[in-house]
PDB file of C-alpha atoms in Angstrom:
ATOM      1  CA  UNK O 470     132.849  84.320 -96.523  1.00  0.00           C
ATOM      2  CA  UNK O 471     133.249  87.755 -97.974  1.00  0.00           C
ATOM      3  CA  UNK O 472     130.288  90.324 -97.862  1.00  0.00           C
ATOM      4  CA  UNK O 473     130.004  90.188-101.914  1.00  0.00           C
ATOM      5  CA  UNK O 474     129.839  86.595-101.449  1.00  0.00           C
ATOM      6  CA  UNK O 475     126.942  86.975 -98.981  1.00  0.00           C
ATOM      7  CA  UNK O 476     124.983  89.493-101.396  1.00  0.00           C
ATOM      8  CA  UNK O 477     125.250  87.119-104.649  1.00  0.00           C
ATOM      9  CA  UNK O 478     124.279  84.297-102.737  1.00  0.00           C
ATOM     10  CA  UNK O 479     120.894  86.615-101.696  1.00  0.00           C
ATOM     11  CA  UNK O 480     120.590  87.527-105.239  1.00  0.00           C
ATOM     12  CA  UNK O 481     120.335  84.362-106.286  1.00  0.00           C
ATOM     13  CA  UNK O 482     118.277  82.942-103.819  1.00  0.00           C
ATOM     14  CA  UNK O 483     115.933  85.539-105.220  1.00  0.00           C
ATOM     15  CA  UNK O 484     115.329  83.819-108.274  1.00  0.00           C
ATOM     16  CA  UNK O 485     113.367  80.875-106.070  1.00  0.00           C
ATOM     17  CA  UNK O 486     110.361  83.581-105.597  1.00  0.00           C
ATOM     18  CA  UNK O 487     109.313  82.550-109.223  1.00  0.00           C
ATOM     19  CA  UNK O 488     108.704  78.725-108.921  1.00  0.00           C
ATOM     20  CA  UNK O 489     107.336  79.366-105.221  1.00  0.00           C
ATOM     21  CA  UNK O 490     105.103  82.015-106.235  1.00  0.00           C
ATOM     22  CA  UNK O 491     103.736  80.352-109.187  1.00  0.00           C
ATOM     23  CA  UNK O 492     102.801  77.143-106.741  1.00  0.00           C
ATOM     24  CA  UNK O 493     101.299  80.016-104.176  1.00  0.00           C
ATOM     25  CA  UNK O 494      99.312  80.790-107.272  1.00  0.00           C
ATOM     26  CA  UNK O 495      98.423  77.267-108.876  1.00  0.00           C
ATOM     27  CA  UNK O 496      99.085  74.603-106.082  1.00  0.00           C
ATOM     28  CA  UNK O 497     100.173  75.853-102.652  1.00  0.00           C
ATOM     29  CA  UNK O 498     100.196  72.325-101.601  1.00  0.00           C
ATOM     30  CA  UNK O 499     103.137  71.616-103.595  1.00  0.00           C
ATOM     31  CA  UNK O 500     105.128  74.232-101.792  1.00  0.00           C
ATOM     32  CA  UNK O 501     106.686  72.230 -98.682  1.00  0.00           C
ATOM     33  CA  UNK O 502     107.688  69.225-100.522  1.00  0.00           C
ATOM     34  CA  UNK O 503     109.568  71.750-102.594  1.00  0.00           C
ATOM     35  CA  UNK O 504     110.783  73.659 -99.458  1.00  0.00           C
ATOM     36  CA  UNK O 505     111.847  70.540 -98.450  1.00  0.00           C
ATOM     37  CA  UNK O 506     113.461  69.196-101.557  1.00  0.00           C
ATOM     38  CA  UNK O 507     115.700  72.383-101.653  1.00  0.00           C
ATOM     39  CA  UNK O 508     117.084  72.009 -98.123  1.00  0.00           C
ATOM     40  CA  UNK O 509     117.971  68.338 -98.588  1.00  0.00           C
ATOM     41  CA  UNK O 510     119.347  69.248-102.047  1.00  0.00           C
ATOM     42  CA  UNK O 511     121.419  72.265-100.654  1.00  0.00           C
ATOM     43  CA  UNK O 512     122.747  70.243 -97.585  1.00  0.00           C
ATOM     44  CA  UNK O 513     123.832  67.172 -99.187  1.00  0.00           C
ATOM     45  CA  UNK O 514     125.386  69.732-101.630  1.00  0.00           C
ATOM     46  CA  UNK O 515     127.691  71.657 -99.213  1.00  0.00           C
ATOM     47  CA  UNK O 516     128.593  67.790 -97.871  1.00  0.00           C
ATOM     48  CA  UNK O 517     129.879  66.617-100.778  1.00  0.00           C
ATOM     49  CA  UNK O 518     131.586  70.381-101.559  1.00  0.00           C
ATOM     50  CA  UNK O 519     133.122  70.254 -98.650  1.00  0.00           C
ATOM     51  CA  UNK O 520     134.342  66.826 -98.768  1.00  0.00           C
ATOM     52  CA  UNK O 521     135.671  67.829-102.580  1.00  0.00           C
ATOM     53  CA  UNK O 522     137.584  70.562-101.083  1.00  0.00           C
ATOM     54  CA  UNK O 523     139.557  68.414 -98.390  1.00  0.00           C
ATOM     55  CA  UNK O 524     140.679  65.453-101.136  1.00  0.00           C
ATOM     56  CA  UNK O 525     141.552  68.510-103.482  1.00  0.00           C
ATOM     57  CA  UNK O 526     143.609  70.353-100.637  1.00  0.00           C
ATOM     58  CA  UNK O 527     145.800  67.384 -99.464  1.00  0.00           C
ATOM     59  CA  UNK O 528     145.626  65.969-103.340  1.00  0.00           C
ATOM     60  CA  UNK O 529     146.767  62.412-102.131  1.00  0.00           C
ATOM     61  CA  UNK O 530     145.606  59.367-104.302  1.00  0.00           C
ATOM     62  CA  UNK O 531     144.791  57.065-101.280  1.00  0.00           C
ATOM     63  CA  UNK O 532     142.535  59.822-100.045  1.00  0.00           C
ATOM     64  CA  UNK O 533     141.108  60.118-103.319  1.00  0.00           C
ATOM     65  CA  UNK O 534     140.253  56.053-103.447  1.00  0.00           C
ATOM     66  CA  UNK O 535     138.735  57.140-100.261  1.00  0.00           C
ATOM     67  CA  UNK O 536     136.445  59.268-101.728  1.00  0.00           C
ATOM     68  CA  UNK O 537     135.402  57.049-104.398  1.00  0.00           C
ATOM     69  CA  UNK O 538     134.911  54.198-102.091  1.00  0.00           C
ATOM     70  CA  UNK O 539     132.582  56.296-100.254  1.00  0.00           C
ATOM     71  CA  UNK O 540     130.681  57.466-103.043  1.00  0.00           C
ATOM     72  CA  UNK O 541     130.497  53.892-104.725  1.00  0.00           C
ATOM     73  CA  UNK O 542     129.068  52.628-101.537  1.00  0.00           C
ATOM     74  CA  UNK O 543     126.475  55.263-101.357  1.00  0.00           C
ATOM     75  CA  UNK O 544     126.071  55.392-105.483  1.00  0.00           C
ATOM     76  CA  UNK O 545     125.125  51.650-104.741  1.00  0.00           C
ATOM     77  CA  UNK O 546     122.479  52.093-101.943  1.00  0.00           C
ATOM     78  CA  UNK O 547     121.069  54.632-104.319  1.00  0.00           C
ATOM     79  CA  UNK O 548     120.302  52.170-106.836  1.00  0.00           C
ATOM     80  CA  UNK O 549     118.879  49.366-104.580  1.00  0.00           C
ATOM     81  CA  UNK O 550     116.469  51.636-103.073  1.00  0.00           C
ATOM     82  CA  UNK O 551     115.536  52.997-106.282  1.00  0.00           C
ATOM     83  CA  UNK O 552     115.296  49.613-107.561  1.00  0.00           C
ATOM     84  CA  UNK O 553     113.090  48.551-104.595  1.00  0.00           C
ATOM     85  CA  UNK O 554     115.376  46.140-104.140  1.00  0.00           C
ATOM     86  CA  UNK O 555     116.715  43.746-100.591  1.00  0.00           C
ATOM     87  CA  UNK O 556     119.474  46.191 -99.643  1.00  0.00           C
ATOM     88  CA  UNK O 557     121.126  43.285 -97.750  1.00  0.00           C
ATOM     89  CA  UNK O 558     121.871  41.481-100.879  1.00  0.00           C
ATOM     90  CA  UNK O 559     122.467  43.918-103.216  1.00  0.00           C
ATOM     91  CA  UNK O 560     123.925  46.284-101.840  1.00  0.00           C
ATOM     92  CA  UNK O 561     127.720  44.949-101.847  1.00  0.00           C
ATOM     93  CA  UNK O 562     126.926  43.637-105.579  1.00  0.00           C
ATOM     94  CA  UNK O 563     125.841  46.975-106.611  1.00  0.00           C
ATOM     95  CA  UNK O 564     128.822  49.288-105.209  1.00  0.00           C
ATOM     96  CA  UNK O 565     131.435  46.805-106.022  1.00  0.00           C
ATOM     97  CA  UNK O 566     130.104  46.713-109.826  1.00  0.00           C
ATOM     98  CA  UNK O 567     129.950  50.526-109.318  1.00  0.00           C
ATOM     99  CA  UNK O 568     133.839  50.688-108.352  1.00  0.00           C
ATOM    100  CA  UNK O 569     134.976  47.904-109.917  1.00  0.00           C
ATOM    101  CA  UNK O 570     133.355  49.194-113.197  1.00  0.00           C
ATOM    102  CA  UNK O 571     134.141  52.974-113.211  1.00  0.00           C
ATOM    103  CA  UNK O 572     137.829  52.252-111.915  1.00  0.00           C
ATOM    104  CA  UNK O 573     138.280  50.556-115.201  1.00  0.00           C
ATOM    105  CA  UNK O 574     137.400  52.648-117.143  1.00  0.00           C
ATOM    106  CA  UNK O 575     138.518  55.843-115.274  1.00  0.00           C
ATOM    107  CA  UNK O 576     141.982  54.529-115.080  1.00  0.00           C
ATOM    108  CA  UNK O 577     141.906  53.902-118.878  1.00  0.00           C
ATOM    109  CA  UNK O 578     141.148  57.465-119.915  1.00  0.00           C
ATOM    110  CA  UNK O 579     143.347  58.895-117.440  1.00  0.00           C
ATOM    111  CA  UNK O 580     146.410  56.761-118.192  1.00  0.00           C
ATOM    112  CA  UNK O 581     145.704  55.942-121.433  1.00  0.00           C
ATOM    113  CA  UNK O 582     143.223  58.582-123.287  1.00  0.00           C
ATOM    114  CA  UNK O 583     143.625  61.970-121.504  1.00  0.00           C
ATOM    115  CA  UNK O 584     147.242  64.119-122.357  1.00  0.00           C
ATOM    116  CA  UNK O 585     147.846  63.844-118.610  1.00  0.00           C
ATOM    117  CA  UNK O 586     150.826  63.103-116.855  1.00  0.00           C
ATOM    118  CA  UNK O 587     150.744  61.847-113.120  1.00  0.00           C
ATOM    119  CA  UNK O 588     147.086  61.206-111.852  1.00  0.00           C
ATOM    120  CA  UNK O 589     145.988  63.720-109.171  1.00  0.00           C
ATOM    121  CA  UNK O 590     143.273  64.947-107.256  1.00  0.00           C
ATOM    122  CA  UNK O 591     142.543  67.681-110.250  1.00  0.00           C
ATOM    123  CA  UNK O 592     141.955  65.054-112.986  1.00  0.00           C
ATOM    124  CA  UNK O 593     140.607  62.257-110.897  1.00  0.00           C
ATOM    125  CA  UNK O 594     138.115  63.346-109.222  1.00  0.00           C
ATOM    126  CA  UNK O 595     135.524  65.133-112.145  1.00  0.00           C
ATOM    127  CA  UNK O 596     136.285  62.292-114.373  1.00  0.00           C
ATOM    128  CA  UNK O 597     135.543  59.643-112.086  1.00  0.00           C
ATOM    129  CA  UNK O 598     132.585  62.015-110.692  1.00  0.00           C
ATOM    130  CA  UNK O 599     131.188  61.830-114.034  1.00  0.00           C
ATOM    131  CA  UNK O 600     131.416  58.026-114.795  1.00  0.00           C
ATOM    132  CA  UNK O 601     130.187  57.415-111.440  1.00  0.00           C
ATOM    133  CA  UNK O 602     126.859  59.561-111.429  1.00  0.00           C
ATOM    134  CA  UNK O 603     126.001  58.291-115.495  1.00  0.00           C
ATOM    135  CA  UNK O 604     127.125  54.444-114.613  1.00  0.00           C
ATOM    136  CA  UNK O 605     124.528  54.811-111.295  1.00  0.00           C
ATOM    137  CA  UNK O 606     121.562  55.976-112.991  1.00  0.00           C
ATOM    138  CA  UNK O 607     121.965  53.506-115.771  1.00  0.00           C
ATOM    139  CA  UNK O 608     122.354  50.553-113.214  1.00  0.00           C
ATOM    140  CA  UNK O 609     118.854  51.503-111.949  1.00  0.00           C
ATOM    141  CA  UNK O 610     117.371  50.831-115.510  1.00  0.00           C
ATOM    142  CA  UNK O 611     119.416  47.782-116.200  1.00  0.00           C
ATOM    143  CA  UNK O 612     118.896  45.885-112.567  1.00  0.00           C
ATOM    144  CA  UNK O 613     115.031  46.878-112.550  1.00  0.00           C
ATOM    145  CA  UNK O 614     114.800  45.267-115.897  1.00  0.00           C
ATOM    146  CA  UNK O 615     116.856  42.402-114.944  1.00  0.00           C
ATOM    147  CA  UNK O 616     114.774  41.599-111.965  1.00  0.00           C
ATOM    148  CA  UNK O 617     111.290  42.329-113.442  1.00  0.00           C
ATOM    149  CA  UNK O 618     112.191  40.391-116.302  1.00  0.00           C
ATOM    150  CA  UNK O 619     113.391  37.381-114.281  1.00  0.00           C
ATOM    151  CA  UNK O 620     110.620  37.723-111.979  1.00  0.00           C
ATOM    152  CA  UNK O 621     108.316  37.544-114.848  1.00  0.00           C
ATOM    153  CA  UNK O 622     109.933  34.538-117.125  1.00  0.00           C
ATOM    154  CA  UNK O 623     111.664  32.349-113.659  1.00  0.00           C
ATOM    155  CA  UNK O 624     109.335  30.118-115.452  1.00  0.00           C
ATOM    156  CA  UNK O 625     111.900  30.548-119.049  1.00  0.00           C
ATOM    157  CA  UNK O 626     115.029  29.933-116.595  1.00  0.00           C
ATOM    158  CA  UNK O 627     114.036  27.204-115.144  1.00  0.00           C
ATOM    159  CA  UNK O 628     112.765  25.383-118.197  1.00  0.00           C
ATOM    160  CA  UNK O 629     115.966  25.678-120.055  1.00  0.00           C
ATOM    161  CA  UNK O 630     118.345  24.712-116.716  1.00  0.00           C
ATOM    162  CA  UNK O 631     115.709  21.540-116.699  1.00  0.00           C
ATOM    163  CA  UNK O 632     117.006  20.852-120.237  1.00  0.00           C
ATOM    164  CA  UNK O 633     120.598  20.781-119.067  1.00  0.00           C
ATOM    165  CA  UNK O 634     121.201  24.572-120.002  1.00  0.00           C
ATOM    166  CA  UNK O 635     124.089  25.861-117.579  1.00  0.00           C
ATOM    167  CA  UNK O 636     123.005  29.135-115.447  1.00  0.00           C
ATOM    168  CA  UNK O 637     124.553  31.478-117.208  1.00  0.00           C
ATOM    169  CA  UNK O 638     123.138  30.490-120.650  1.00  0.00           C
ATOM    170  CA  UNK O 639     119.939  30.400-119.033  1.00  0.00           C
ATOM    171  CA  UNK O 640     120.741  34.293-117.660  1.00  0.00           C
ATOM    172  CA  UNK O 641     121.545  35.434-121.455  1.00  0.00           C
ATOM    173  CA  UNK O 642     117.445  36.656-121.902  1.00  0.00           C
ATOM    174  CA  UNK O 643     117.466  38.562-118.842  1.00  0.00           C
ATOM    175  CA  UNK O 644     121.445  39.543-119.330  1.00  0.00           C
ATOM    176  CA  UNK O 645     119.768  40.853-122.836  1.00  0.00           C
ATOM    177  CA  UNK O 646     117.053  42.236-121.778  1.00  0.00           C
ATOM    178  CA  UNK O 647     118.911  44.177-119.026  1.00  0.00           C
ATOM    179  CA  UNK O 648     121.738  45.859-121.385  1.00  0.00           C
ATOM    180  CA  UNK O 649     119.564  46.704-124.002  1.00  0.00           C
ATOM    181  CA  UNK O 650     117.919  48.914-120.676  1.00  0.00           C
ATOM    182  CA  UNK O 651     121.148  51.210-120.155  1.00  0.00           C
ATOM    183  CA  UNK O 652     122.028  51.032-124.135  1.00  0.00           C
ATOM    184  CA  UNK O 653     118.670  52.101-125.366  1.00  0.00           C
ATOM    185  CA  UNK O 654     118.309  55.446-123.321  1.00  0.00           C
ATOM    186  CA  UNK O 655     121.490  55.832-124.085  1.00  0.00           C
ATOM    187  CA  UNK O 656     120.883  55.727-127.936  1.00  0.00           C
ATOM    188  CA  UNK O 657     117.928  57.969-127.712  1.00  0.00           C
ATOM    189  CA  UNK O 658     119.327  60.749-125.312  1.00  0.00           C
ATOM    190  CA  UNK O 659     122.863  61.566-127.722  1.00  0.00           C
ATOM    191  CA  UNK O 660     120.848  63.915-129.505  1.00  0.00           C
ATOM    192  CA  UNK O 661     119.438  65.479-126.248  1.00  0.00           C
ATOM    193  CA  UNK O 662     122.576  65.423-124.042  1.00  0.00           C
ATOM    194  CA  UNK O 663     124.051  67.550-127.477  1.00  0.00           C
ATOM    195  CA  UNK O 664     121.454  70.415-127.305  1.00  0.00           C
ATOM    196  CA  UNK O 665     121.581  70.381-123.198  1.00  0.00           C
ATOM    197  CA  UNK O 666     123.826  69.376-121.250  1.00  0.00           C
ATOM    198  CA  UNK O 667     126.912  69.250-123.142  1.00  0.00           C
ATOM    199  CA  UNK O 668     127.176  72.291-124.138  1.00  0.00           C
ATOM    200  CA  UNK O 669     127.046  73.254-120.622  1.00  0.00           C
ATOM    201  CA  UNK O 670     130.115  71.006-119.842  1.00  0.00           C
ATOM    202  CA  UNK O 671     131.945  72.128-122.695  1.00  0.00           C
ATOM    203  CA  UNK O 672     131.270  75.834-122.487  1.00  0.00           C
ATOM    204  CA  UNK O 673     132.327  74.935-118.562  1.00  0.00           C
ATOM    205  CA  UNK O 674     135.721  73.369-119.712  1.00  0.00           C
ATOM    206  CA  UNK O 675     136.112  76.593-121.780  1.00  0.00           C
ATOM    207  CA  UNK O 676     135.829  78.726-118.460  1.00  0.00           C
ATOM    208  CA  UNK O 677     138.492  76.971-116.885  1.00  0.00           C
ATOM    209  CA  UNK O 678     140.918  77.539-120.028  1.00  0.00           C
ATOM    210  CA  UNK O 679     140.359  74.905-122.154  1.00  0.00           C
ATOM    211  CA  UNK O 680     141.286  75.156-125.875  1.00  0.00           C
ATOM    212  CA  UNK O 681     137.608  74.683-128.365  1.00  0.00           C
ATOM    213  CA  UNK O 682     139.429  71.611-129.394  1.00  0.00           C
ATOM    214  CA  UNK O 683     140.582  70.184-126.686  1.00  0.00           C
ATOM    215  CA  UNK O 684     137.504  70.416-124.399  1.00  0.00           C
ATOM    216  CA  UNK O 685     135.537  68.850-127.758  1.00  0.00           C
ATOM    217  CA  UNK O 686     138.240  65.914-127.315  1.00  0.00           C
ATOM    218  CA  UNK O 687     137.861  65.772-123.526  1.00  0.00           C
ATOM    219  CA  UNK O 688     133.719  65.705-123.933  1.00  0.00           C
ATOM    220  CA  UNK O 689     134.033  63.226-126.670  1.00  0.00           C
ATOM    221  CA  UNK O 690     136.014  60.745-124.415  1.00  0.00           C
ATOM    222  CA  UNK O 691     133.857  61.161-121.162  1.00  0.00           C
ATOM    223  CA  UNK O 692     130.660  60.142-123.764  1.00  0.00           C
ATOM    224  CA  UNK O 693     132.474  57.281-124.730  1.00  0.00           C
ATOM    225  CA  UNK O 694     133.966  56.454-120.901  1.00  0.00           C
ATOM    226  CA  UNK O 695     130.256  57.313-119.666  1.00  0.00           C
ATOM    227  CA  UNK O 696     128.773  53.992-122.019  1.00  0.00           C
ATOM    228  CA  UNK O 697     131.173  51.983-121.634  1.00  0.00           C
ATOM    229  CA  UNK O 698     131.320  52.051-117.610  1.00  0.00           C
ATOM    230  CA  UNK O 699     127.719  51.517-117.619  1.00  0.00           C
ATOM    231  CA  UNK O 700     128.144  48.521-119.332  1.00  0.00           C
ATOM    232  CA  UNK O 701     131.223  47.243-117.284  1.00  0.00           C
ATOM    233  CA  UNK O 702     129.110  48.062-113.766  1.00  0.00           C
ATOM    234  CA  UNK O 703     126.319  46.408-114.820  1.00  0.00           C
ATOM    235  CA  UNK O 704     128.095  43.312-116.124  1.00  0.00           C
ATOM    236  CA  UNK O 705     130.173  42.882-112.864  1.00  0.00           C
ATOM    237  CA  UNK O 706     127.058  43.581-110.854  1.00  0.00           C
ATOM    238  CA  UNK O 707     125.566  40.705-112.381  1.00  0.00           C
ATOM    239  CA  UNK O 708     128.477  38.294-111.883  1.00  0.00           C
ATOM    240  CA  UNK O 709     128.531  39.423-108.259  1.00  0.00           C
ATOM    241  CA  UNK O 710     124.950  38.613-107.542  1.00  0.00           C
ATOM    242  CA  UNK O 711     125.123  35.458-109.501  1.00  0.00           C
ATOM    243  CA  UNK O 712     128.084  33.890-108.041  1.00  0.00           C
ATOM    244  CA  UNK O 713     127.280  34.873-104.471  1.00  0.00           C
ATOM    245  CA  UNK O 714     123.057  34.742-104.262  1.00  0.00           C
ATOM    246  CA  UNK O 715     122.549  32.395-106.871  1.00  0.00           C
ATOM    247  CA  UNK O 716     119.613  34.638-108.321  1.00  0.00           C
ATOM    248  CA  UNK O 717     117.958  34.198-104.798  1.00  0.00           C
ATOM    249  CA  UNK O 718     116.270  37.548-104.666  1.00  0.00           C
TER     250      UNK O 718
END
């Protein structure tokens, strides 16, 4: 760590007197949790930097599964506790729909969509990175609706399984009600993500030499990859805790 390195990190650390000085103003209470927040945030930052670093330095594929499998397995217990759901039982479901899901369709663009050539440790990890973290948050919405839904109409399933419906044409409600969770936010936040946080990723991928068309390309194809792994994670999720709990939760 250089000395210049130690200043900018100071200067920037600077810029946190504004938010805690306007709670020391407003509502001092609300200072430790943030306190608090930023530690956890900072730590679990320089983890997963530091774990970045080591599958970019030895750039192996295995080690890069690795890495996924990891973060698929924690992306997963993220989502059941979120969800307020029995980790025991949904944990496996969720991280396997979570890797099954975003391997899919990671593979596909980078094989298929991307002008790569062999798959490394450059290319696989922000793309799958991305799918991961959008595919995660949209599980939450689509298993919370799924099992409030379910818990709400068990009354609906059971009726039509009575009247010789088969399980999973009693599940198409809930299946329904559950996509159109992680499609609808979807829908209504294109217009957002365009005025925030794409142009951050795009005028990112111009930093790091990216022609204006290309990184349009690129963004337009992570969108695209971003939807469609929710959908595929969610989907398998399903299957998994239907053929192995038999909607026992």
């Amino acid at each position: 760590m250089t000395t210049a390195l130690i200043l900018h990190t100071f200067l920037a650390l600077l810029l946190l007197a504004l938010p805690f000085g306007a709670l020391y103003l407003l509502d001092q209470k609300s200072i430790k949790p943030l306190a608090i927040a930023l530690i956890r945030g900072l730590a679990q930052l320089l983890l997963f930097a530091i774990l970045i670093w080591g599958v970019y330095k030895v750039d192996n594929i295995w080690l890069s599964m690795g890495w996924f499998l990891i973060m698929s397995i924690w992306a997963g217990w993220l989502v059941t506790r979120k969800c307020k759901l029995p980790v025991n039982h949904h944990l496996l479901p969720a991280s396997a729909g979570l890797f099954g899901g975003v391997l899919i369709i990671g593979l596909w663009l980078l094989i298929a969509v991307l002008p790569i050539g062999p798959i490394t440790a450059r290319w696989f990890v922000p793309v799958i990175a991305v799918l991961l973290g959008h595919s995660a948050s949209m599980l939450v919405r689509g298993l919370s609706a799924f099992d409030a839904t379910f818990k709400r109409d068990r009354a609906q399933f059971d009726f039509m399984i009575g009247n010789g419906a088969t399980p999973w044409k009693a599940m198409i409600p809930f299946m329904r009600t559950s996509l159109l969770a992680i499609l609808s936010p979807t829908i209504a936040n294109l217009s957002v993500l365009a005025l925030a946080a794409i142009p951050l990723l795009f005028c990112g991928m111009l930093l790091g030499g990216f022609s204006p068309i290309n990184a349009f390309a690129v963004m337009v194809y992570a969108l695209l990859g971003c939807i469609a792994s929710s959908v595929l994670s969610l989907g398998m999720t399903l299957v998994l805790l239907k053929s192995k709990y038999l909607l026992s939760w």
